[in-house]
């Protein structure tokens, strides 16, 4: 059976600078340069976390042409202040995940510099359960952003997935995903990340 492991968390923003300001002010650490994703017309900045995961701030790239499909992470509809909007899990078999969970999207092959990967992206750009279902990624080779980024002194303490159908969502994921840091709670759709920083415990939502 294909497995899932937490890979990274995504803070979405209408403008990259506002997302960076939000994370840096909350965590009191500096983000690192990221890159551009021409296929989806987005760009990002990154933060290395402990345990081989990382955080990205992502937004529409105003200098990129309009893609010929909806952007990932539901960014075409994103409004309001920056927020923790998506979580991403890596797998050892994205084809199997896509077959078992077709509503989570079809694999799209992508690359940036020395990194190459496949990401399951729904045709609409909207993930199941109001974007509370994780985006699924499979990295090619050993190159991974978490290994290329300097450690920030920050560590994910807990990730809380809130949704009216949280128990159903948890049931769909449990056979593949076992991570004591991830909890599910019945409530309005949303994600919360509790992060231990050199300045203490901070919360991104």
PDB file of C-alpha atoms in Angstrom:
ATOM      1  CA  UNK A   1       0.000   0.000   0.000  1.00  0.00           C
ATOM      2  CA  UNK A   2       1.151   3.526  -0.759  1.00  0.00           C
ATOM      3  CA  UNK A   3       2.117   5.520   2.320  1.00  0.00           C
ATOM      4  CA  UNK A   4       1.907   9.228   3.152  1.00  0.00           C
ATOM      5  CA  UNK A   5       4.314  11.343   5.189  1.00  0.00           C
ATOM      6  CA  UNK A   6       4.015  15.009   6.031  1.00  0.00           C
ATOM      7  CA  UNK A   7       6.204  16.903   3.557  1.00  0.00           C
ATOM      8  CA  UNK A   8       5.513  20.616   3.991  1.00  0.00           C
ATOM      9  CA  UNK A   9       2.900  23.211   4.838  1.00  0.00           C
ATOM     10  CA  UNK A  10       1.759  26.071   2.616  1.00  0.00           C
ATOM     11  CA  UNK A  11       0.889  29.599   3.671  1.00  0.00           C
ATOM     12  CA  UNK A  12      -1.096  31.173   0.838  1.00  0.00           C
ATOM     13  CA  UNK A  13      -1.231  34.909   0.198  1.00  0.00           C
ATOM     14  CA  UNK A  14      -2.577  37.339  -2.386  1.00  0.00           C
ATOM     15  CA  UNK A  15       0.926  38.863  -2.604  1.00  0.00           C
ATOM     16  CA  UNK A  16       4.127  37.044  -1.747  1.00  0.00           C
ATOM     17  CA  UNK A  17       5.479  39.929   0.322  1.00  0.00           C
ATOM     18  CA  UNK A  18       2.435  39.975   2.617  1.00  0.00           C
ATOM     19  CA  UNK A  19       2.737  36.224   3.196  1.00  0.00           C
ATOM     20  CA  UNK A  20       6.423  36.547   4.014  1.00  0.00           C
ATOM     21  CA  UNK A  21       5.734  39.419   6.410  1.00  0.00           C
ATOM     22  CA  UNK A  22       3.039  37.366   8.154  1.00  0.00           C
ATOM     23  CA  UNK A  23       5.245  34.327   8.741  1.00  0.00           C
ATOM     24  CA  UNK A  24       8.332  36.296   9.695  1.00  0.00           C
ATOM     25  CA  UNK A  25       6.425  38.436  12.178  1.00  0.00           C
ATOM     26  CA  UNK A  26       4.723  35.401  13.757  1.00  0.00           C
ATOM     27  CA  UNK A  27       7.769  33.124  13.940  1.00  0.00           C
ATOM     28  CA  UNK A  28      10.481  35.799  14.273  1.00  0.00           C
ATOM     29  CA  UNK A  29      12.724  34.024  11.747  1.00  0.00           C
ATOM     30  CA  UNK A  30      13.753  34.948   8.206  1.00  0.00           C
ATOM     31  CA  UNK A  31      12.474  33.064   5.164  1.00  0.00           C
ATOM     32  CA  UNK A  32      14.794  31.957   2.382  1.00  0.00           C
ATOM     33  CA  UNK A  33      14.518  32.518  -1.369  1.00  0.00           C
ATOM     34  CA  UNK A  34      12.322  30.057  -3.229  1.00  0.00           C
ATOM     35  CA  UNK A  35      11.506  30.106  -6.912  1.00  0.00           C
ATOM     36  CA  UNK A  36       8.878  30.221  -9.626  1.00  0.00           C
ATOM     37  CA  UNK A  37       6.436  27.598 -10.913  1.00  0.00           C
ATOM     38  CA  UNK A  38       5.721  28.538 -14.556  1.00  0.00           C
ATOM     39  CA  UNK A  39       3.214  25.711 -15.037  1.00  0.00           C
ATOM     40  CA  UNK A  40       0.888  27.248 -12.444  1.00  0.00           C
ATOM     41  CA  UNK A  41       2.020  30.886 -12.552  1.00  0.00           C
ATOM     42  CA  UNK A  42       3.087  31.031  -8.892  1.00  0.00           C
ATOM     43  CA  UNK A  43       6.190  31.799  -6.838  1.00  0.00           C
ATOM     44  CA  UNK A  44       7.266  31.107  -3.266  1.00  0.00           C
ATOM     45  CA  UNK A  45       9.624  31.645  -0.340  1.00  0.00           C
ATOM     46  CA  UNK A  46      10.759  28.870   1.990  1.00  0.00           C
ATOM     47  CA  UNK A  47      11.640  28.042   5.582  1.00  0.00           C
ATOM     48  CA  UNK A  48      13.417  24.865   6.647  1.00  0.00           C
ATOM     49  CA  UNK A  49      11.917  23.088   9.648  1.00  0.00           C
ATOM     50  CA  UNK A  50      13.193  20.143  11.652  1.00  0.00           C
ATOM     51  CA  UNK A  51      12.246  16.522  10.866  1.00  0.00           C
ATOM     52  CA  UNK A  52      12.830  16.931   7.108  1.00  0.00           C
ATOM     53  CA  UNK A  53       9.811  19.132   6.473  1.00  0.00           C
ATOM     54  CA  UNK A  54       9.562  22.764   5.441  1.00  0.00           C
ATOM     55  CA  UNK A  55       7.185  25.702   5.146  1.00  0.00           C
ATOM     56  CA  UNK A  56       6.457  27.614   1.979  1.00  0.00           C
ATOM     57  CA  UNK A  57       4.735  30.919   1.388  1.00  0.00           C
ATOM     58  CA  UNK A  58       3.103  30.796  -2.035  1.00  0.00           C
ATOM     59  CA  UNK A  59       1.120  33.246  -4.150  1.00  0.00           C
ATOM     60  CA  UNK A  60       0.209  34.098  -7.717  1.00  0.00           C
ATOM     61  CA  UNK A  61       3.247  35.452  -9.578  1.00  0.00           C
ATOM     62  CA  UNK A  62       2.119  38.787 -11.086  1.00  0.00           C
ATOM     63  CA  UNK A  63       4.881  38.576 -13.714  1.00  0.00           C
ATOM     64  CA  UNK A  64       3.859  35.121 -14.965  1.00  0.00           C
ATOM     65  CA  UNK A  65       1.461  34.517 -17.855  1.00  0.00           C
ATOM     66  CA  UNK A  66      -1.995  33.214 -17.005  1.00  0.00           C
ATOM     67  CA  UNK A  67      -1.764  29.390 -16.926  1.00  0.00           C
ATOM     68  CA  UNK A  68      -4.026  27.367 -19.195  1.00  0.00           C
ATOM     69  CA  UNK A  69      -5.601  25.633 -16.202  1.00  0.00           C
ATOM     70  CA  UNK A  70      -6.682  26.577 -12.654  1.00  0.00           C
ATOM     71  CA  UNK A  71      -3.748  27.178 -10.319  1.00  0.00           C
ATOM     72  CA  UNK A  72      -2.899  24.702  -7.567  1.00  0.00           C
ATOM     73  CA  UNK A  73      -3.728  25.381  -3.912  1.00  0.00           C
ATOM     74  CA  UNK A  74      -6.971  27.057  -5.048  1.00  0.00           C
ATOM     75  CA  UNK A  75      -4.993  30.285  -5.502  1.00  0.00           C
ATOM     76  CA  UNK A  76      -7.320  31.619  -8.201  1.00  0.00           C
ATOM     77  CA  UNK A  77     -10.015  32.098  -5.560  1.00  0.00           C
ATOM     78  CA  UNK A  78      -7.775  33.065  -2.654  1.00  0.00           C
ATOM     79  CA  UNK A  79      -8.791  36.249  -0.827  1.00  0.00           C
ATOM     80  CA  UNK A  80      -8.109  37.908   2.506  1.00  0.00           C
ATOM     81  CA  UNK A  81      -5.000  37.975   4.679  1.00  0.00           C
ATOM     82  CA  UNK A  82      -2.282  35.305   4.413  1.00  0.00           C
ATOM     83  CA  UNK A  83      -3.203  32.036   6.064  1.00  0.00           C
ATOM     84  CA  UNK A  84      -2.229  28.400   6.472  1.00  0.00           C
ATOM     85  CA  UNK A  85      -4.298  27.032   3.602  1.00  0.00           C
ATOM     86  CA  UNK A  86      -2.824  23.694   2.513  1.00  0.00           C
ATOM     87  CA  UNK A  87      -0.733  20.810   3.765  1.00  0.00           C
ATOM     88  CA  UNK A  88       1.266  18.538   1.539  1.00  0.00           C
ATOM     89  CA  UNK A  89       2.155  14.877   2.049  1.00  0.00           C
ATOM     90  CA  UNK A  90       4.772  12.933   0.124  1.00  0.00           C
ATOM     91  CA  UNK A  91       4.172   9.418  -1.070  1.00  0.00           C
ATOM     92  CA  UNK A  92       6.138   6.521  -2.493  1.00  0.00           C
ATOM     93  CA  UNK A  93       3.431   5.820  -5.109  1.00  0.00           C
ATOM     94  CA  UNK A  94       1.448   8.793  -6.366  1.00  0.00           C
ATOM     95  CA  UNK A  95      -0.210   6.741  -9.093  1.00  0.00           C
ATOM     96  CA  UNK A  96      -1.764   4.445  -6.487  1.00  0.00           C
ATOM     97  CA  UNK A  97      -2.962   7.419  -4.421  1.00  0.00           C
ATOM     98  CA  UNK A  98      -4.497   9.059  -7.482  1.00  0.00           C
ATOM     99  CA  UNK A  99      -6.328   5.868  -8.374  1.00  0.00           C
ATOM    100  CA  UNK A 100      -7.660   5.342  -4.849  1.00  0.00           C
ATOM    101  CA  UNK A 101      -8.581   9.027  -4.375  1.00  0.00           C
ATOM    102  CA  UNK A 102      -9.395  10.451  -7.821  1.00  0.00           C
ATOM    103  CA  UNK A 103     -10.936  13.591  -6.299  1.00  0.00           C
ATOM    104  CA  UNK A 104      -7.457  14.508  -5.002  1.00  0.00           C
ATOM    105  CA  UNK A 105      -6.288  15.118  -8.576  1.00  0.00           C
ATOM    106  CA  UNK A 106      -4.122  13.726 -11.338  1.00  0.00           C
ATOM    107  CA  UNK A 107      -0.307  13.728 -11.107  1.00  0.00           C
ATOM    108  CA  UNK A 108       1.374  16.672 -12.844  1.00  0.00           C
ATOM    109  CA  UNK A 109       5.110  16.470 -13.582  1.00  0.00           C
ATOM    110  CA  UNK A 110       7.022  19.578 -12.443  1.00  0.00           C
ATOM    111  CA  UNK A 111      10.596  20.735 -11.921  1.00  0.00           C
ATOM    112  CA  UNK A 112      12.576  23.709 -10.610  1.00  0.00           C
ATOM    113  CA  UNK A 113      16.364  23.758 -10.733  1.00  0.00           C
ATOM    114  CA  UNK A 114      17.672  20.490  -9.336  1.00  0.00           C
ATOM    115  CA  UNK A 115      14.241  19.568  -7.954  1.00  0.00           C
ATOM    116  CA  UNK A 116      11.718  17.477  -9.854  1.00  0.00           C
ATOM    117  CA  UNK A 117       8.481  16.003  -8.614  1.00  0.00           C
ATOM    118  CA  UNK A 118       4.912  14.993  -9.367  1.00  0.00           C
ATOM    119  CA  UNK A 119       1.976  16.646  -7.625  1.00  0.00           C
ATOM    120  CA  UNK A 120      -1.630  15.453  -7.653  1.00  0.00           C
ATOM    121  CA  UNK A 121      -3.699  18.520  -8.613  1.00  0.00           C
ATOM    122  CA  UNK A 122      -7.483  18.482  -9.186  1.00  0.00           C
ATOM    123  CA  UNK A 123      -8.651  19.928 -12.513  1.00  0.00           C
ATOM    124  CA  UNK A 124     -10.458  22.652 -10.556  1.00  0.00           C
ATOM    125  CA  UNK A 125      -7.444  23.427  -8.361  1.00  0.00           C
ATOM    126  CA  UNK A 126      -9.639  22.747  -5.314  1.00  0.00           C
ATOM    127  CA  UNK A 127      -8.744  19.832  -3.047  1.00  0.00           C
ATOM    128  CA  UNK A 128     -11.448  17.713  -1.344  1.00  0.00           C
ATOM    129  CA  UNK A 129     -12.957  18.728   1.978  1.00  0.00           C
ATOM    130  CA  UNK A 130     -12.645  22.456   1.250  1.00  0.00           C
ATOM    131  CA  UNK A 131      -8.883  22.098   0.667  1.00  0.00           C
ATOM    132  CA  UNK A 132      -8.403  20.233   3.953  1.00  0.00           C
ATOM    133  CA  UNK A 133      -7.402  17.023   2.146  1.00  0.00           C
ATOM    134  CA  UNK A 134      -3.615  17.117   1.725  1.00  0.00           C
ATOM    135  CA  UNK A 135      -2.019  17.720  -1.640  1.00  0.00           C
ATOM    136  CA  UNK A 136       0.020  14.635  -2.536  1.00  0.00           C
ATOM    137  CA  UNK A 137       3.553  14.855  -3.895  1.00  0.00           C
ATOM    138  CA  UNK A 138       6.158  12.334  -5.027  1.00  0.00           C
ATOM    139  CA  UNK A 139       9.722  13.587  -5.315  1.00  0.00           C
ATOM    140  CA  UNK A 140      12.031  12.244  -8.010  1.00  0.00           C
ATOM    141  CA  UNK A 141      15.437  11.210  -6.731  1.00  0.00           C
ATOM    142  CA  UNK A 142      16.929  12.349  -3.442  1.00  0.00           C
ATOM    143  CA  UNK A 143      16.862  16.132  -3.886  1.00  0.00           C
ATOM    144  CA  UNK A 144      14.375  17.714  -1.470  1.00  0.00           C
ATOM    145  CA  UNK A 145      13.925  21.346  -0.352  1.00  0.00           C
ATOM    146  CA  UNK A 146      14.193  20.452   3.340  1.00  0.00           C
ATOM    147  CA  UNK A 147      17.698  19.101   2.723  1.00  0.00           C
ATOM    148  CA  UNK A 148      18.745  22.194   0.773  1.00  0.00           C
ATOM    149  CA  UNK A 149      17.501  24.750   3.309  1.00  0.00           C
ATOM    150  CA  UNK A 150      19.368  25.773   6.453  1.00  0.00           C
ATOM    151  CA  UNK A 151      17.572  24.811   9.643  1.00  0.00           C
ATOM    152  CA  UNK A 152      15.697  27.704  11.193  1.00  0.00           C
ATOM    153  CA  UNK A 153      15.473  26.426  14.753  1.00  0.00           C
ATOM    154  CA  UNK A 154      11.736  25.906  14.204  1.00  0.00           C
ATOM    155  CA  UNK A 155       9.902  22.613  14.523  1.00  0.00           C
ATOM    156  CA  UNK A 156       6.303  21.665  13.831  1.00  0.00           C
ATOM    157  CA  UNK A 157       4.676  20.724  17.128  1.00  0.00           C
ATOM    158  CA  UNK A 158       1.129  20.015  15.964  1.00  0.00           C
ATOM    159  CA  UNK A 159      -0.989  20.305  12.842  1.00  0.00           C
ATOM    160  CA  UNK A 160      -4.755  20.478  13.391  1.00  0.00           C
ATOM    161  CA  UNK A 161      -7.171  19.813  10.533  1.00  0.00           C
ATOM    162  CA  UNK A 162     -10.634  21.223  11.226  1.00  0.00           C
ATOM    163  CA  UNK A 163     -13.642  20.287   9.093  1.00  0.00           C
ATOM    164  CA  UNK A 164     -17.332  19.403   9.623  1.00  0.00           C
ATOM    165  CA  UNK A 165     -16.482  15.961   8.170  1.00  0.00           C
ATOM    166  CA  UNK A 166     -13.193  15.599  10.037  1.00  0.00           C
ATOM    167  CA  UNK A 167     -13.878  12.022  11.120  1.00  0.00           C
ATOM    168  CA  UNK A 168     -14.585  10.969   7.535  1.00  0.00           C
ATOM    169  CA  UNK A 169     -11.441  12.718   6.309  1.00  0.00           C
ATOM    170  CA  UNK A 170      -9.361  11.089   9.029  1.00  0.00           C
ATOM    171  CA  UNK A 171     -10.765   7.686   8.122  1.00  0.00           C
ATOM    172  CA  UNK A 172      -9.730   8.166   4.498  1.00  0.00           C
ATOM    173  CA  UNK A 173      -6.192   9.073   5.463  1.00  0.00           C
ATOM    174  CA  UNK A 174      -5.497   6.839   8.462  1.00  0.00           C
ATOM    175  CA  UNK A 175      -4.554   3.680   6.535  1.00  0.00           C
ATOM    176  CA  UNK A 176      -1.838   5.660   4.745  1.00  0.00           C
ATOM    177  CA  UNK A 177      -0.850   8.392   7.205  1.00  0.00           C
ATOM    178  CA  UNK A 178       0.284   7.853  10.798  1.00  0.00           C
ATOM    179  CA  UNK A 179       1.749  10.934  12.428  1.00  0.00           C
ATOM    180  CA  UNK A 180       1.152  11.807  16.071  1.00  0.00           C
ATOM    181  CA  UNK A 181       1.601  15.504  15.280  1.00  0.00           C
ATOM    182  CA  UNK A 182      -1.508  15.558  13.065  1.00  0.00           C
ATOM    183  CA  UNK A 183      -4.926  15.854  14.683  1.00  0.00           C
ATOM    184  CA  UNK A 184      -8.445  16.158  13.294  1.00  0.00           C
ATOM    185  CA  UNK A 185     -11.217  18.247  14.816  1.00  0.00           C
ATOM    186  CA  UNK A 186     -14.875  18.745  13.875  1.00  0.00           C
ATOM    187  CA  UNK A 187     -15.492  22.415  13.093  1.00  0.00           C
ATOM    188  CA  UNK A 188     -15.328  25.030  10.345  1.00  0.00           C
ATOM    189  CA  UNK A 189     -12.873  24.170   7.534  1.00  0.00           C
ATOM    190  CA  UNK A 190      -9.374  25.310   8.382  1.00  0.00           C
ATOM    191  CA  UNK A 191      -5.817  24.403   9.305  1.00  0.00           C
ATOM    192  CA  UNK A 192      -3.722  25.340  12.326  1.00  0.00           C
ATOM    193  CA  UNK A 193       0.021  24.837  12.745  1.00  0.00           C
ATOM    194  CA  UNK A 194       1.603  25.022  16.187  1.00  0.00           C
ATOM    195  CA  UNK A 195       5.313  25.654  15.702  1.00  0.00           C
ATOM    196  CA  UNK A 196       8.072  25.623  18.293  1.00  0.00           C
ATOM    197  CA  UNK A 197      10.479  28.485  17.594  1.00  0.00           C
ATOM    198  CA  UNK A 198      13.546  29.898  19.354  1.00  0.00           C
ATOM    199  CA  UNK A 199      11.110  32.493  20.759  1.00  0.00           C
ATOM    200  CA  UNK A 200       8.575  29.934  22.019  1.00  0.00           C
ATOM    201  CA  UNK A 201       5.453  28.258  20.673  1.00  0.00           C
ATOM    202  CA  UNK A 202       3.763  30.165  17.851  1.00  0.00           C
ATOM    203  CA  UNK A 203       0.563  29.468  15.919  1.00  0.00           C
ATOM    204  CA  UNK A 204      -0.101  29.913  12.197  1.00  0.00           C
ATOM    205  CA  UNK A 205      -3.690  29.690  11.018  1.00  0.00           C
TER     206      UNK A 205
END
